[in-house]
Amino acid sequence: MYILLPMDSDEVQESSLTKLDDVKIWAQLLVEEGQLVEVNHSNDKDSFEKFSECVVVSNDKEYVWPFMEKNMMVLVAHTQRSIDDIVEAYLFKELHDLAY
C-alpha cells in the first residue's frame, strides 16, 4: 500500500509529520507484507508515479476533502510523528479513522 505523509523535511531520520498547511515536502511510503519497502519524496503530492491509497494527517481538523474526493483513505496519527512510528502504528492498526 502506498501511504502519503505531509512532512516538515526530506531528511528521513529527522523529519516529522506536520499539518497540511505547513508541509514542506511529501513522503510516499510503500508498505508491503508488514515492512517499509520504499520512501519517496516530492514537493507536489500529485507528482508520484504510483497513486497513494492512504494519507496520514496529524489531527482531525485538517482539511482532507481533496484526498477524500480521490477515494483515499484518511488516517490520523495523533501522537506519532516520525516515519518509523507511523509505519509501526499503521501495521498495528493504531492510527485512527478521521472523526467528523
PDB file of C-alpha atoms in Angstrom:
ATOM      1  CA  MET A   1       0.000   0.000   0.000  1.00  0.00           C
ATOM      2  CA  TYR A   2       1.207   3.485  -0.826  1.00  0.00           C
ATOM      3  CA  ILE A   3       0.820   5.940   2.067  1.00  0.00           C
ATOM      4  CA  LEU A   4       1.182   9.704   1.704  1.00  0.00           C
ATOM      5  CA  LEU A   5       2.599  11.818   4.552  1.00  0.00           C
ATOM      6  CA  PRO A   6       2.948  15.615   4.844  1.00  0.00           C
ATOM      7  CA  MET A   7       6.420  16.147   6.302  1.00  0.00           C
ATOM      8  CA  ASP A   8       8.494  19.071   7.557  1.00  0.00           C
ATOM      9  CA  SER A   9      11.762  17.867   5.947  1.00  0.00           C
ATOM     10  CA  ASP A  10      13.070  15.368   3.398  1.00  0.00           C
ATOM     11  CA  GLU A  11      15.630  14.048   5.897  1.00  0.00           C
ATOM     12  CA  VAL A  12      14.075  10.631   6.535  1.00  0.00           C
ATOM     13  CA  GLN A  13      15.507  10.119  10.024  1.00  0.00           C
ATOM     14  CA  GLU A  14      14.861  13.677  11.219  1.00  0.00           C
ATOM     15  CA  SER A  15      11.571  14.610   9.525  1.00  0.00           C
ATOM     16  CA  SER A  16       8.255  14.800  11.331  1.00  0.00           C
ATOM     17  CA  LEU A  17       4.633  14.620  10.321  1.00  0.00           C
ATOM     18  CA  THR A  18       3.246  18.144  10.064  1.00  0.00           C
ATOM     19  CA  LYS A  19      -0.055  19.914   9.404  1.00  0.00           C
ATOM     20  CA  LEU A  20      -1.177  20.134   5.801  1.00  0.00           C
ATOM     21  CA  ASP A  21      -0.824  23.929   5.903  1.00  0.00           C
ATOM     22  CA  ASP A  22       2.824  23.607   6.995  1.00  0.00           C
ATOM     23  CA  VAL A  23       4.009  20.836   4.664  1.00  0.00           C
ATOM     24  CA  LYS A  24       7.472  21.344   3.184  1.00  0.00           C
ATOM     25  CA  ILE A  25       7.713  18.014   1.376  1.00  0.00           C
ATOM     26  CA  TRP A  26       5.519  14.975   0.799  1.00  0.00           C
ATOM     27  CA  ALA A  27       6.704  11.469   1.592  1.00  0.00           C
ATOM     28  CA  GLN A  28       5.195   8.448  -0.100  1.00  0.00           C
ATOM     29  CA  LEU A  29       5.780   5.177   1.706  1.00  0.00           C
ATOM     30  CA  LEU A  30       5.376   1.736   0.210  1.00  0.00           C
ATOM     31  CA  VAL A  31       4.401  -0.769   2.891  1.00  0.00           C
ATOM     32  CA  GLU A  32       4.183  -4.420   1.845  1.00  0.00           C
ATOM     33  CA  GLU A  33       3.886  -7.579   3.903  1.00  0.00           C
ATOM     34  CA  GLY A  34       4.450  -5.740   7.169  1.00  0.00           C
ATOM     35  CA  GLN A  35       7.582  -3.900   6.064  1.00  0.00           C
ATOM     36  CA  LEU A  36       8.534  -0.455   4.852  1.00  0.00           C
ATOM     37  CA  VAL A  37       9.852  -1.159   1.364  1.00  0.00           C
ATOM     38  CA  GLU A  38      10.402   2.289  -0.126  1.00  0.00           C
ATOM     39  CA  VAL A  39      10.295   6.000   0.764  1.00  0.00           C
ATOM     40  CA  ASN A  40       9.991   8.662  -1.949  1.00  0.00           C
ATOM     41  CA  HIS A  41       9.823  12.442  -1.582  1.00  0.00           C
ATOM     42  CA  SER A  42       8.269  15.173  -3.710  1.00  0.00           C
ATOM     43  CA  ASN A  43       7.354  18.830  -3.407  1.00  0.00           C
ATOM     44  CA  ASP A  44       3.991  18.070  -5.047  1.00  0.00           C
ATOM     45  CA  LYS A  45       1.654  15.459  -3.602  1.00  0.00           C
ATOM     46  CA  ASP A  46       0.325  14.628  -7.075  1.00  0.00           C
ATOM     47  CA  SER A  47       3.667  14.015  -8.793  1.00  0.00           C
ATOM     48  CA  PHE A  48       4.383  10.487  -7.527  1.00  0.00           C
ATOM     49  CA  GLU A  49       4.380   7.727 -10.144  1.00  0.00           C
ATOM     50  CA  LYS A  50       2.101   5.491  -8.102  1.00  0.00           C
ATOM     51  CA  PHE A  51      -1.265   6.545  -6.662  1.00  0.00           C
ATOM     52  CA  SER A  52      -1.304   6.876  -2.872  1.00  0.00           C
ATOM     53  CA  GLU A  53      -4.135   4.841  -1.396  1.00  0.00           C
ATOM     54  CA  CYS A  54      -3.957   6.458   2.027  1.00  0.00           C
ATOM     55  CA  VAL A  55      -2.956   9.778   3.578  1.00  0.00           C
ATOM     56  CA  VAL A  56      -1.954  10.225   7.209  1.00  0.00           C
ATOM     57  CA  VAL A  57      -2.654  13.578   8.859  1.00  0.00           C
ATOM     58  CA  SER A  58      -1.716  14.901  12.284  1.00  0.00           C
ATOM     59  CA  ASN A  59      -5.192  15.756  13.597  1.00  0.00           C
ATOM     60  CA  ASP A  60      -8.926  15.545  12.910  1.00  0.00           C
ATOM     61  CA  LYS A  61      -9.226  19.215  11.995  1.00  0.00           C
ATOM     62  CA  GLU A  62      -7.172  19.032   8.805  1.00  0.00           C
ATOM     63  CA  TYR A  63      -8.877  19.904   5.505  1.00  0.00           C
ATOM     64  CA  VAL A  64      -8.853  16.499   3.815  1.00  0.00           C
ATOM     65  CA  TRP A  65     -11.633  16.773   1.212  1.00  0.00           C
ATOM     66  CA  PRO A  66      -9.204  16.823  -1.741  1.00  0.00           C
ATOM     67  CA  PHE A  67      -7.957  13.403  -0.617  1.00  0.00           C
ATOM     68  CA  MET A  68     -11.429  12.042   0.040  1.00  0.00           C
ATOM     69  CA  GLU A  69     -12.527  13.132  -3.441  1.00  0.00           C
ATOM     70  CA  LYS A  70      -9.774  10.869  -4.789  1.00  0.00           C
ATOM     71  CA  ASN A  71     -11.167   7.997  -2.675  1.00  0.00           C
ATOM     72  CA  MET A  72      -8.078   7.942  -0.492  1.00  0.00           C
ATOM     73  CA  MET A  73      -8.359   6.539   2.998  1.00  0.00           C
ATOM     74  CA  VAL A  74      -7.605   9.217   5.619  1.00  0.00           C
ATOM     75  CA  LEU A  75      -5.958   8.146   8.873  1.00  0.00           C
ATOM     76  CA  VAL A  76      -4.953  10.298  11.823  1.00  0.00           C
ATOM     77  CA  ALA A  77      -1.693   9.952  13.757  1.00  0.00           C
ATOM     78  CA  HIS A  78      -2.486  11.785  16.978  1.00  0.00           C
ATOM     79  CA  THR A  79       0.851  11.104  18.665  1.00  0.00           C
ATOM     80  CA  GLN A  80       3.109   9.505  16.039  1.00  0.00           C
ATOM     81  CA  ARG A  81       5.372  11.916  14.145  1.00  0.00           C
ATOM     82  CA  SER A  82       8.341  10.006  12.695  1.00  0.00           C
ATOM     83  CA  ILE A  83       8.091   7.764   9.646  1.00  0.00           C
ATOM     84  CA  ASP A  84       9.096   4.704  11.694  1.00  0.00           C
ATOM     85  CA  ASP A  85       6.445   5.433  14.352  1.00  0.00           C
ATOM     86  CA  ILE A  86       3.756   5.992  11.722  1.00  0.00           C
ATOM     87  CA  VAL A  87       4.603   2.760   9.882  1.00  0.00           C
ATOM     88  CA  GLU A  88       4.566   0.819  13.146  1.00  0.00           C
ATOM     89  CA  ALA A  89       1.230   2.374  14.146  1.00  0.00           C
ATOM     90  CA  TYR A  90      -0.185   1.583  10.697  1.00  0.00           C
ATOM     91  CA  LEU A  91       0.901  -2.047  10.905  1.00  0.00           C
ATOM     92  CA  PHE A  92      -0.574  -2.472  14.385  1.00  0.00           C
ATOM     93  CA  LYS A  93      -3.759  -0.601  13.409  1.00  0.00           C
ATOM     94  CA  GLU A  94      -3.091   2.155  15.938  1.00  0.00           C
ATOM     95  CA  LEU A  95      -3.847   5.013  13.542  1.00  0.00           C
ATOM     96  CA  HIS A  96      -7.365   6.397  13.850  1.00  0.00           C
ATOM     97  CA  ASP A  97     -10.073   6.991  11.293  1.00  0.00           C
ATOM     98  CA  LEU A  98     -10.957  10.607  10.723  1.00  0.00           C
ATOM     99  CA  ALA A  99     -13.555  11.881  13.232  1.00  0.00           C
ATOM    100  CA  TYR A 100     -16.205  14.097  11.700  1.00  0.00           C
TER     101      TYR A 100
END
